[in-house]
CSV table of C-alpha atoms and ligand atoms in Angstrom, one decimal:
chain,number,residue,atom,x,y,z
X,1,MET,CA,56.7,46.4,-14.5
X,2,SER,CA,54.3,44.7,-12.2
X,3,PHE,CA,55.4,42.5,-9.3
X,4,LEU,CA,53.5,39.5,-8.3
X,5,ASN,CA,54.6,39.6,-4.7
X,6,SER,CA,53.4,43.1,-3.8
X,7,ARG,CA,51.0,43.8,-1.0
X,8,GLU,CA,48.6,46.6,-0.4
X,9,THR,CA,49.3,48.7,2.7
X,10,LYS,CA,47.6,51.9,3.7
X,11,GLY,CA,46.1,52.3,0.2
X,12,HIS,CA,49.3,51.7,-1.8
X,13,GLN,CA,51.2,48.6,-2.9
X,14,LEU,CA,54.4,47.7,-1.1
X,15,ILE,CA,56.7,45.6,-3.2
X,16,ASN,CA,58.1,42.6,-1.4
X,17,LEU,CA,61.8,42.4,-2.3
X,18,VAL,CA,62.1,38.8,-1.1
X,19,GLY,CA,61.9,36.3,-3.9
X,20,LEU,CA,63.0,38.6,-6.7
X,21,THR,CA,66.1,37.8,-8.7
X,22,GLN,CA,69.0,40.3,-8.7
X,23,GLU,CA,67.8,41.6,-12.2
X,24,GLU,CA,64.3,42.2,-10.8
X,25,LEU,CA,65.7,43.9,-7.7
X,26,SER,CA,67.7,46.1,-10.0
X,27,GLU,CA,64.5,47.0,-11.9
X,28,VAL,CA,62.8,48.0,-8.7
X,29,ILE,CA,65.7,50.2,-7.7
X,30,ASN,CA,65.6,51.9,-11.2
X,31,SER,CA,61.9,52.4,-10.8
X,32,LEU,CA,62.6,54.3,-7.6
X,33,GLY,CA,64.7,56.8,-9.6
X,34,ILE,CA,68.2,55.5,-9.0
X,35,PRO,CA,70.2,56.0,-12.1
X,36,GLN,CA,71.2,53.0,-14.2
X,37,ASN,CA,74.9,53.4,-13.5
X,38,LYS,CA,74.4,53.2,-9.7
X,39,SER,CA,71.7,50.5,-9.6
X,40,LYS,CA,74.1,47.6,-10.0
X,41,MET,CA,76.0,48.5,-6.9
X,42,ARG,CA,72.9,49.4,-5.0
X,43,THR,CA,71.4,46.0,-5.9
X,44,LYS,CA,74.4,44.2,-4.6
X,45,GLN,CA,74.3,46.1,-1.4
X,46,LEU,CA,70.6,45.6,-0.9
X,47,TRP,CA,71.0,41.8,-1.7
X,48,HIS,CA,73.7,41.7,1.0
X,49,TRP,CA,71.4,43.3,3.6
X,50,ILE,CA,68.4,41.1,2.8
X,51,TYR,CA,70.0,37.7,2.4
X,52,PHE,CA,73.4,37.9,4.1
X,53,GLN,CA,72.6,40.2,7.1
X,54,GLY,CA,68.9,39.2,7.3
X,55,VAL,CA,67.9,42.8,8.0
X,56,THR,CA,64.2,43.7,7.4
X,57,ASP,CA,64.3,47.4,8.3
X,58,PHE,CA,65.6,49.6,5.5
X,59,THR,CA,66.7,52.3,8.0
X,60,LYS,CA,69.3,49.9,9.3
X,61,MET,CA,71.0,49.4,5.9
X,62,THR,CA,73.9,51.7,6.7
X,63,THR,CA,75.6,51.5,3.3
X,64,LEU,CA,72.6,52.9,1.5
X,65,GLY,CA,72.2,56.7,1.1
X,66,GLU,CA,69.4,58.4,3.1
X,67,PRO,CA,67.2,59.2,0.0
X,68,LEU,CA,67.3,55.5,-1.1
X,69,LYS,CA,66.5,54.2,2.3
X,70,LYS,CA,63.5,56.6,2.5
X,71,LYS,CA,62.3,55.5,-0.9
X,72,LEU,CA,62.6,51.9,-0.1
X,73,SER,CA,60.8,52.3,3.2
X,74,GLU,CA,57.9,54.1,1.4
X,75,ASN,CA,57.6,51.6,-1.5
X,76,CYS,CA,59.0,48.3,-0.5
X,77,MET,CA,59.1,45.7,2.2
X,78,ILE,CA,61.2,42.6,3.1
X,79,SER,CA,58.6,40.2,4.4
X,80,ARG,CA,58.5,36.6,5.5
X,81,PRO,CA,55.5,34.4,6.3
X,82,LYS,CA,54.1,35.1,9.7
X,83,ILE,CA,54.6,32.4,12.3
X,84,SER,CA,51.2,31.6,13.6
X,85,THR,CA,52.1,28.6,15.7
X,86,GLU,CA,55.4,27.3,16.9
X,87,LYS,CA,55.9,23.9,18.6
X,88,LYS,CA,59.0,22.6,20.2
X,89,SER,CA,59.6,18.9,20.6
X,90,ILE,CA,61.6,17.4,23.5
X,91,ASP,CA,63.9,16.1,20.8
X,92,GLY,CA,64.8,19.6,19.6
X,93,THR,CA,62.6,19.4,16.5
X,94,ARG,CA,60.7,22.6,15.9
X,95,LYS,CA,57.7,23.0,13.8
X,96,TRP,CA,56.0,26.2,12.6
X,97,LEU,CA,52.7,26.9,11.0
X,98,MET,CA,53.4,29.8,8.8
X,99,GLN,CA,50.7,32.1,7.6
X,100,LEU,CA,50.9,33.6,4.1
X,101,SER,CA,49.5,37.0,3.0
X,102,ASP,CA,46.2,35.4,1.8
X,103,LYS,CA,45.9,33.9,5.3
X,104,SER,CA,46.5,30.3,4.1
X,105,GLU,CA,49.0,28.3,6.1
X,106,VAL,CA,51.9,26.0,5.4
X,107,GLU,CA,54.1,23.9,7.7
X,108,CYS,CA,57.9,24.3,8.1
X,109,VAL,CA,60.0,22.0,10.3
X,110,TYR,CA,63.5,22.2,11.7
X,111,ILE,CA,65.2,18.9,12.5
X,112,PRO,CA,68.5,19.3,14.3
X,113,GLU,CA,71.1,16.6,14.3
X,114,SER,CA,74.5,16.5,16.1
X,115,ASP,CA,76.5,18.1,13.3
X,116,ARG,CA,73.9,19.8,11.2
X,117,GLY,CA,70.2,20.7,11.0
X,118,ALA,CA,67.7,20.5,8.2
X,119,VAL,CA,64.9,22.8,7.4
X,120,CYS,CA,62.0,21.1,5.7
X,121,LEU,CA,60.2,23.6,3.4
X,122,SER,CA,56.7,23.4,1.8
X,123,SER,CA,56.3,24.1,-1.9
X,124,GLN,CA,52.5,24.2,-2.0
X,125,VAL,CA,49.5,25.0,0.2
X,126,GLY,CA,48.1,21.5,0.4
X,127,CYS,CA,48.9,18.9,-2.3
X,128,THR,CA,47.1,17.4,-5.3
X,129,LEU,CA,48.8,14.0,-5.2
X,130,ASN,CA,46.6,12.3,-2.6
X,131,CYS,CA,49.1,9.7,-1.4
X,132,LYS,CA,47.1,7.4,0.8
X,133,PHE,CA,49.3,7.5,3.9
X,134,CYS,CA,49.9,11.3,3.8
X,135,TYR,CA,47.9,13.6,5.9
X,136,THR,CA,48.4,16.6,3.7
X,137,GLY,CA,46.4,14.8,0.9
X,138,THR,CA,43.3,15.1,3.1
X,139,GLN,CA,43.4,18.9,3.0
X,140,LYS,CA,41.2,20.6,0.4
X,141,LEU,CA,42.8,23.9,-0.6
X,142,VAL,CA,45.8,23.7,-2.9
X,143,ARG,CA,47.9,26.4,-4.5
X,144,ASN,CA,51.5,26.9,-5.5
X,145,LEU,CA,53.7,29.0,-3.2
X,146,ASP,CA,55.6,31.8,-4.9
X,147,SER,CA,59.4,32.1,-4.6
X,148,ALA,CA,59.0,34.7,-1.8
X,149,GLU,CA,57.0,32.3,0.2
X,150,ILE,CA,59.5,29.5,-0.2
X,151,VAL,CA,62.6,31.6,0.6
X,152,GLY,CA,60.6,33.3,3.3
X,153,GLN,CA,60.0,30.1,5.2
X,154,PHE,CA,63.7,29.5,5.4
X,155,MET,CA,64.3,33.1,6.5
X,156,ALA,CA,61.6,33.0,9.1
X,157,ALA,CA,63.1,29.7,10.5
X,158,ARG,CA,66.4,31.4,10.7
X,159,ASP,CA,64.9,34.4,12.4
X,160,SER,CA,63.7,32.0,15.1
X,161,TYR,CA,67.3,31.0,15.8
X,162,GLY,CA,68.8,34.5,15.2
X,163,GLU,CA,71.1,32.9,12.7
X,164,TRP,CA,72.1,36.1,10.9
X,165,PRO,CA,74.4,37.2,9.3
X,166,SER,CA,74.8,34.0,7.3
X,167,PRO,CA,77.5,32.0,9.1
X,168,LYS,CA,80.4,30.8,6.9
X,169,LYS,CA,80.4,27.4,8.7
X,170,GLU,CA,78.9,25.6,11.6
X,171,ARG,CA,75.4,26.6,10.9
X,172,LEU,CA,72.5,25.3,12.9
X,173,LEU,CA,70.2,25.6,9.8
X,174,SER,CA,72.7,24.0,7.5
X,175,ASN,CA,70.5,21.9,5.1
X,176,ILE,CA,67.3,22.2,3.2
X,177,VAL,CA,64.9,19.4,2.3
X,178,MET,CA,62.0,20.2,0.0
X,179,MET,CA,59.9,17.6,1.8
X,180,GLY,CA,57.2,19.7,3.4
X,181,MET,CA,53.6,20.1,2.0
X,182,GLY,CA,53.1,19.9,-1.7
X,183,GLU,CA,54.9,18.4,-4.7
X,184,PRO,CA,57.9,20.6,-5.5
X,185,LEU,CA,58.1,19.5,-9.1
X,186,TYR,CA,54.5,20.6,-9.7
X,187,ASN,CA,55.7,24.1,-8.8
X,188,TYR,CA,59.0,23.9,-10.5
X,189,GLU,CA,59.6,27.5,-11.6
X,190,ASN,CA,59.0,29.0,-8.1
X,191,VAL,CA,61.0,26.2,-6.4
X,192,ALA,CA,63.9,26.7,-8.9
X,193,ARG,CA,63.9,30.5,-8.4
X,194,ALA,CA,63.8,30.1,-4.6
X,195,LEU,CA,66.7,27.6,-4.6
X,196,GLN,CA,68.7,29.9,-6.8
X,197,ILE,CA,68.2,32.7,-4.4
X,198,ILE,CA,69.1,30.5,-1.4
X,199,THR,CA,72.3,29.2,-3.0
X,200,ASP,CA,73.5,32.6,-4.2
X,201,LYS,CA,77.0,33.1,-2.9
X,202,GLU,CA,76.5,36.7,-1.9
X,203,GLY,CA,73.5,36.0,0.2
X,204,ILE,CA,72.4,33.0,2.2
X,205,SER,CA,74.9,30.9,0.3
X,206,LEU,CA,73.7,27.5,1.1
X,207,SER,CA,75.6,24.9,-1.0
X,208,LYS,CA,73.5,22.9,-3.5
X,209,ARG,CA,75.1,19.8,-1.9
X,210,ARG,CA,73.1,20.6,1.2
X,211,ILE,CA,69.8,20.7,-0.5
X,212,THR,CA,67.6,17.7,-1.3
X,213,LEU,CA,64.4,17.9,-3.3
X,214,SER,CA,61.9,15.1,-2.7
X,215,THR,CA,59.4,14.1,-5.4
X,216,ALA,CA,56.7,11.5,-5.7
X,217,GLY,CA,58.0,11.1,-9.3
X,218,VAL,CA,57.1,13.8,-11.7
X,219,VAL,CA,59.3,12.1,-14.4
X,220,PRO,CA,59.4,14.8,-17.1
X,221,LEU,CA,61.0,17.3,-14.7
X,222,ILE,CA,63.5,15.1,-13.0
X,223,GLU,CA,66.3,15.6,-15.5
X,224,ARG,CA,65.7,19.4,-15.6
X,225,CYS,CA,66.0,19.4,-11.8
X,226,GLY,CA,69.4,17.7,-12.0
X,227,ILE,CA,70.8,19.9,-14.8
X,228,GLU,CA,69.4,23.3,-13.7
X,229,LEU,CA,69.4,23.0,-9.9
X,230,GLY,CA,72.0,20.3,-9.3
X,231,VAL,CA,70.4,19.5,-5.9
X,232,GLY,CA,70.2,16.0,-4.4
X,233,LEU,CA,67.2,14.0,-5.4
X,234,ALA,CA,64.9,12.0,-3.1
X,235,ILE,CA,62.2,9.8,-4.6
X,236,SER,CA,59.2,8.8,-2.5
X,237,LEU,CA,59.0,5.2,-3.8
X,238,HIS,CA,57.1,3.3,-1.0
X,239,ALA,CA,56.1,0.3,-3.2
X,240,VAL,CA,57.8,-2.2,-5.5
X,241,THR,CA,54.9,-3.1,-7.8
X,242,ASP,CA,52.9,-0.7,-10.0
X,243,GLU,CA,49.7,-2.3,-8.6
X,244,LEU,CA,50.5,-1.3,-5.1
X,245,ARG,CA,52.1,2.0,-5.9
X,246,ASN,CA,49.1,3.0,-8.0
X,247,THR,CA,47.0,2.9,-4.9
X,248,LEU,CA,49.6,4.4,-2.4
X,249,VAL,CA,51.0,7.1,-4.7
X,250,PRO,CA,48.3,7.6,-7.4
X,251,LEU,CA,50.8,9.7,-9.5
X,252,ASN,CA,52.3,6.3,-10.4
X,253,LYS,CA,49.4,5.7,-12.8
X,254,LYS,CA,50.8,8.6,-14.9
X,255,TYR,CA,54.5,7.7,-14.4
X,256,PRO,CA,55.0,4.1,-13.5
X,257,ILE,CA,58.0,2.6,-11.6
X,258,SER,CA,60.0,1.7,-14.7
X,259,GLU,CA,59.8,5.2,-16.1
X,260,LEU,CA,60.6,6.7,-12.8
X,261,LEU,CA,63.7,4.5,-12.3
X,262,SER,CA,64.9,5.1,-15.8
X,263,ALA,CA,64.8,8.9,-15.1
X,264,CYS,CA,66.8,8.2,-11.9
X,265,ARG,CA,69.4,6.3,-13.8
X,266,LYS,CA,69.9,9.3,-16.0
X,267,TYR,CA,69.8,11.9,-13.2
X,268,PRO,CA,72.8,14.1,-13.9
X,269,SER,CA,74.4,14.3,-10.5
X,270,ALA,CA,73.8,10.6,-9.7
X,271,SER,CA,77.2,9.3,-8.8
X,272,ASN,CA,78.6,7.5,-5.8
X,273,ALA,CA,79.3,10.8,-4.1
X,274,ARG,CA,75.8,11.9,-4.6
X,275,ARG,CA,73.5,9.0,-4.3
X,276,ILE,CA,69.7,9.2,-4.9
X,277,THR,CA,67.7,8.7,-1.8
X,278,PHE,CA,64.7,6.4,-2.0
X,279,GLU,CA,62.1,7.0,0.7
X,280,TYR,CA,60.1,4.0,1.7
X,281,VAL,CA,57.4,4.4,4.3
X,282,MET,CA,56.9,1.2,6.3
X,283,LEU,CA,53.3,0.1,6.3
X,284,LYS,CA,52.3,-2.9,8.3
X,285,GLY,CA,51.4,-5.9,6.1
X,286,ILE,CA,51.3,-3.7,3.0
X,287,ASN,CA,54.8,-3.2,1.6
X,288,ASP,CA,57.1,-4.6,4.3
X,289,SER,CA,57.7,-8.2,3.5
X,290,PRO,CA,61.2,-9.7,2.9
X,291,GLY,CA,60.0,-10.4,-0.6
X,292,ASP,CA,59.4,-6.6,-1.1
X,293,ALA,CA,62.9,-5.9,0.2
X,294,ARG,CA,64.4,-8.3,-2.3
X,295,GLU,CA,62.3,-6.9,-5.2
X,296,LEU,CA,63.5,-3.4,-4.2
X,297,LEU,CA,67.1,-4.6,-4.5
X,298,ARG,CA,66.3,-5.9,-8.0
X,299,LEU,CA,64.6,-2.7,-9.1
X,300,LEU,CA,67.4,-0.5,-7.8
X,301,LYS,CA,70.2,-2.5,-9.4
X,302,GLY,CA,72.7,-0.2,-11.0
X,303,ILE,CA,71.4,3.0,-9.3
X,304,HIS,CA,73.7,4.7,-6.8
X,305,ALA,CA,71.1,4.8,-4.1
X,306,LYS,CA,70.5,4.9,-0.5
X,307,ILE,CA,67.2,3.9,1.0
X,308,ASN,CA,65.5,5.7,3.9
X,309,LEU,CA,63.1,3.5,5.7
X,310,ILE,CA,60.5,5.8,7.3
X,311,PRO,CA,58.4,4.3,10.1
X,312,PHE,CA,54.8,5.3,9.2
X,313,ASN,CA,53.7,8.3,11.3
X,314,PRO,CA,50.0,7.6,12.0
X,315,TRP,CA,47.4,10.3,12.0
X,316,PRO,CA,43.8,10.3,13.2
X,317,ASN,CA,41.8,7.6,11.3
X,318,SER,CA,44.6,6.8,9.0
X,319,PRO,CA,44.0,3.5,7.2
X,320,PHE,CA,47.5,2.2,8.0
X,321,GLU,CA,49.7,1.1,10.8
X,322,CYS,CA,53.4,1.3,11.1
X,323,SER,CA,55.3,-2.0,10.6
X,324,GLY,CA,56.8,-3.6,13.7
X,325,LYS,CA,60.3,-2.8,14.8
X,326,GLY,CA,61.6,-6.3,14.0
X,327,VAL,CA,60.0,-6.3,10.5
X,328,ILE,CA,61.7,-2.9,9.7
X,329,LYS,CA,65.0,-4.2,11.0
X,330,GLU,CA,64.8,-7.3,8.8
X,331,PHE,CA,63.9,-5.2,5.8
X,332,SER,CA,66.9,-3.0,6.4
X,333,ARG,CA,69.1,-6.0,6.9
X,334,ILE,CA,68.2,-7.5,3.5
X,335,LEU,CA,68.9,-4.2,1.8
X,336,ASN,CA,72.2,-3.9,3.6
X,337,GLU,CA,73.2,-7.4,2.5
X,338,GLY,CA,72.3,-6.4,-1.0
X,339,GLY,CA,74.9,-3.6,-0.8
X,340,TYR,CA,72.6,-0.6,0.0
X,341,SER,CA,72.7,1.6,3.0
X,342,ALA,CA,69.2,1.5,4.4
X,343,PRO,CA,69.0,3.5,7.7
X,344,ILE,CA,65.7,3.4,9.7
X,345,ARG,CA,64.7,7.1,10.2
X,346,SER,CA,64.0,7.7,13.8
X,347,PRO,CA,60.7,9.4,14.1
X,348,ARG,CA,61.3,13.0,15.1
X,349,GLY,CA,58.9,15.4,16.9
X,350,ARG,CA,56.2,12.9,17.5
X,351,ASP,CA,55.0,14.9,20.5
X,352,ILE,CA,54.4,18.0,18.3
X,353,LEU,CA,52.5,16.4,15.4
X,354,ALA,CA,55.5,16.6,13.1
X,355,ALA,CA,54.2,14.3,10.4
X,356,CYS,CA,53.5,16.0,7.1
X,357,GLY,CA,50.2,18.0,7.3
X,358,GLN,CA,49.4,17.2,10.9
X,359,LEU,CA,49.9,20.6,12.5
X,360,LYS,CA,47.9,22.3,9.8
X,361,SER,CA,45.0,19.9,10.1
X,362,GLU,CA,45.1,20.3,13.9
X,363,SER,CA,44.9,24.1,13.4
X,364,LEU,CA,41.9,23.8,10.9
X,365,ARG,CA,40.1,21.5,13.4
X,366,LEU,CA,40.6,24.0,16.2
X,367,LYS,CA,39.4,26.9,14.1
X,368,ARG,CA,36.3,24.9,13.1
X,369,LYS,CA,35.6,24.4,16.8
X,370,ILE,CA,35.8,28.1,17.7
B,1,SAH,N1,55.6,15.5,-2.6
B,1,SAH,C1,56.9,15.2,-2.2
B,1,SAH,C2,57.3,15.9,-0.9
B,1,SAH,C3,56.4,15.9,0.2
B,1,SAH,S1,56.2,14.4,1.2
B,1,SAH,C4,57.1,13.7,-2.2
B,1,SAH,O1,56.2,13.0,-2.3
B,1,SAH,O2,58.3,13.3,-2.0
B,1,SAH,C5,57.7,14.1,2.0
B,1,SAH,C6,57.9,12.7,2.5
B,1,SAH,O3,57.1,12.4,3.6
B,1,SAH,C7,57.5,11.7,1.4
B,1,SAH,O4,58.4,10.7,1.3
B,1,SAH,C8,56.2,11.1,2.0
B,1,SAH,O5,55.9,9.9,1.4
B,1,SAH,C9,56.5,11.1,3.5
B,1,SAH,N2,55.3,11.0,4.3
B,1,SAH,C10,54.1,11.7,4.2
B,1,SAH,N3,53.3,11.3,5.2
B,1,SAH,C11,53.9,10.4,6.0
B,1,SAH,C12,53.5,9.7,7.1
B,1,SAH,N4,52.3,9.8,7.7
B,1,SAH,N5,54.5,8.9,7.7
B,1,SAH,C13,55.7,8.8,7.2
B,1,SAH,N6,56.1,9.4,6.1
B,1,SAH,C14,55.2,10.2,5.4
């Protein structure tokens, strides 16, 4: 078999074991000459070392026999993206620029809260959606991340905090939001595979309930996401009319608001316990009037929803400004009165360019200067 995530080192390919399913891992073990009747046990042990213990050095895997450890060291690797920049905000937010094997870079952010902490993972290098208020859309290069690169971001973030072996409870890195660079539903297979690995009970074992996938609205894949992955859903709505949404989120021309909301109404795990989050970026004079808030209430009628009001995070030469504090508060009040929770997200990590795509663009700009 051939492995997509292999890397050439000293003239021969090392297979990266991160991102493989247990079945694929077992095939690798077989290919190293371990008999079929032993490979199941060895796979479980290896999985435990990689994803529960977080070990990257085969020689430290004490439960494996010497010959297997040697073969693994010669033929395989356990790799994560390389952290090329790390920025720490005064509010505890940490942001990394992670370099992949082809030297392209993605962003990954850790946002601590009092009782938990979310890691925001990227699903693509760049993004094809071109949402007008998002900095990532201004970057040219786009490709899908493979499952190793998605799981690897989380593992690299955890390495930074030394949070291995996987704690049973009270984790610093307790939640995942697929809200970094890229559109996760345009890279569904790799995202699905990565999340299956991350939720596996014998490894990292993060509960599905602690994972939220954010989409700009790739309608045909929303149901599949609910049935197969069972993760929380966040929708980047940002506008209440198709006319405005077509310009802010051009994907709306393909999947207009009515189709998007009807997919949300059918989302399998949408219940009171697991509300759908609607993200709404507050843009001064564009989408922030009391009338917009009332229209939002009308649109969301019957959906178990929560609305996150996100103050626009400006970037150099961005064509928008953030709505005023009072305007955002009034917007939130109207939604509350209509029966919806509508917290105003406090901007995090502003001192370290934590808005989507900012760190990467800064790095590209500096590189061009050199
Ligand atoms: N493609 C996915 C996930 C990436 S964007 C999606 O669209 O949901 C993650 C969130 O950050 C989205 O809600 C996006 O609209 C928001 N966002 C992007 N740039 C922003 C900015 N400059 N200020 C505030 N929110 C922003």
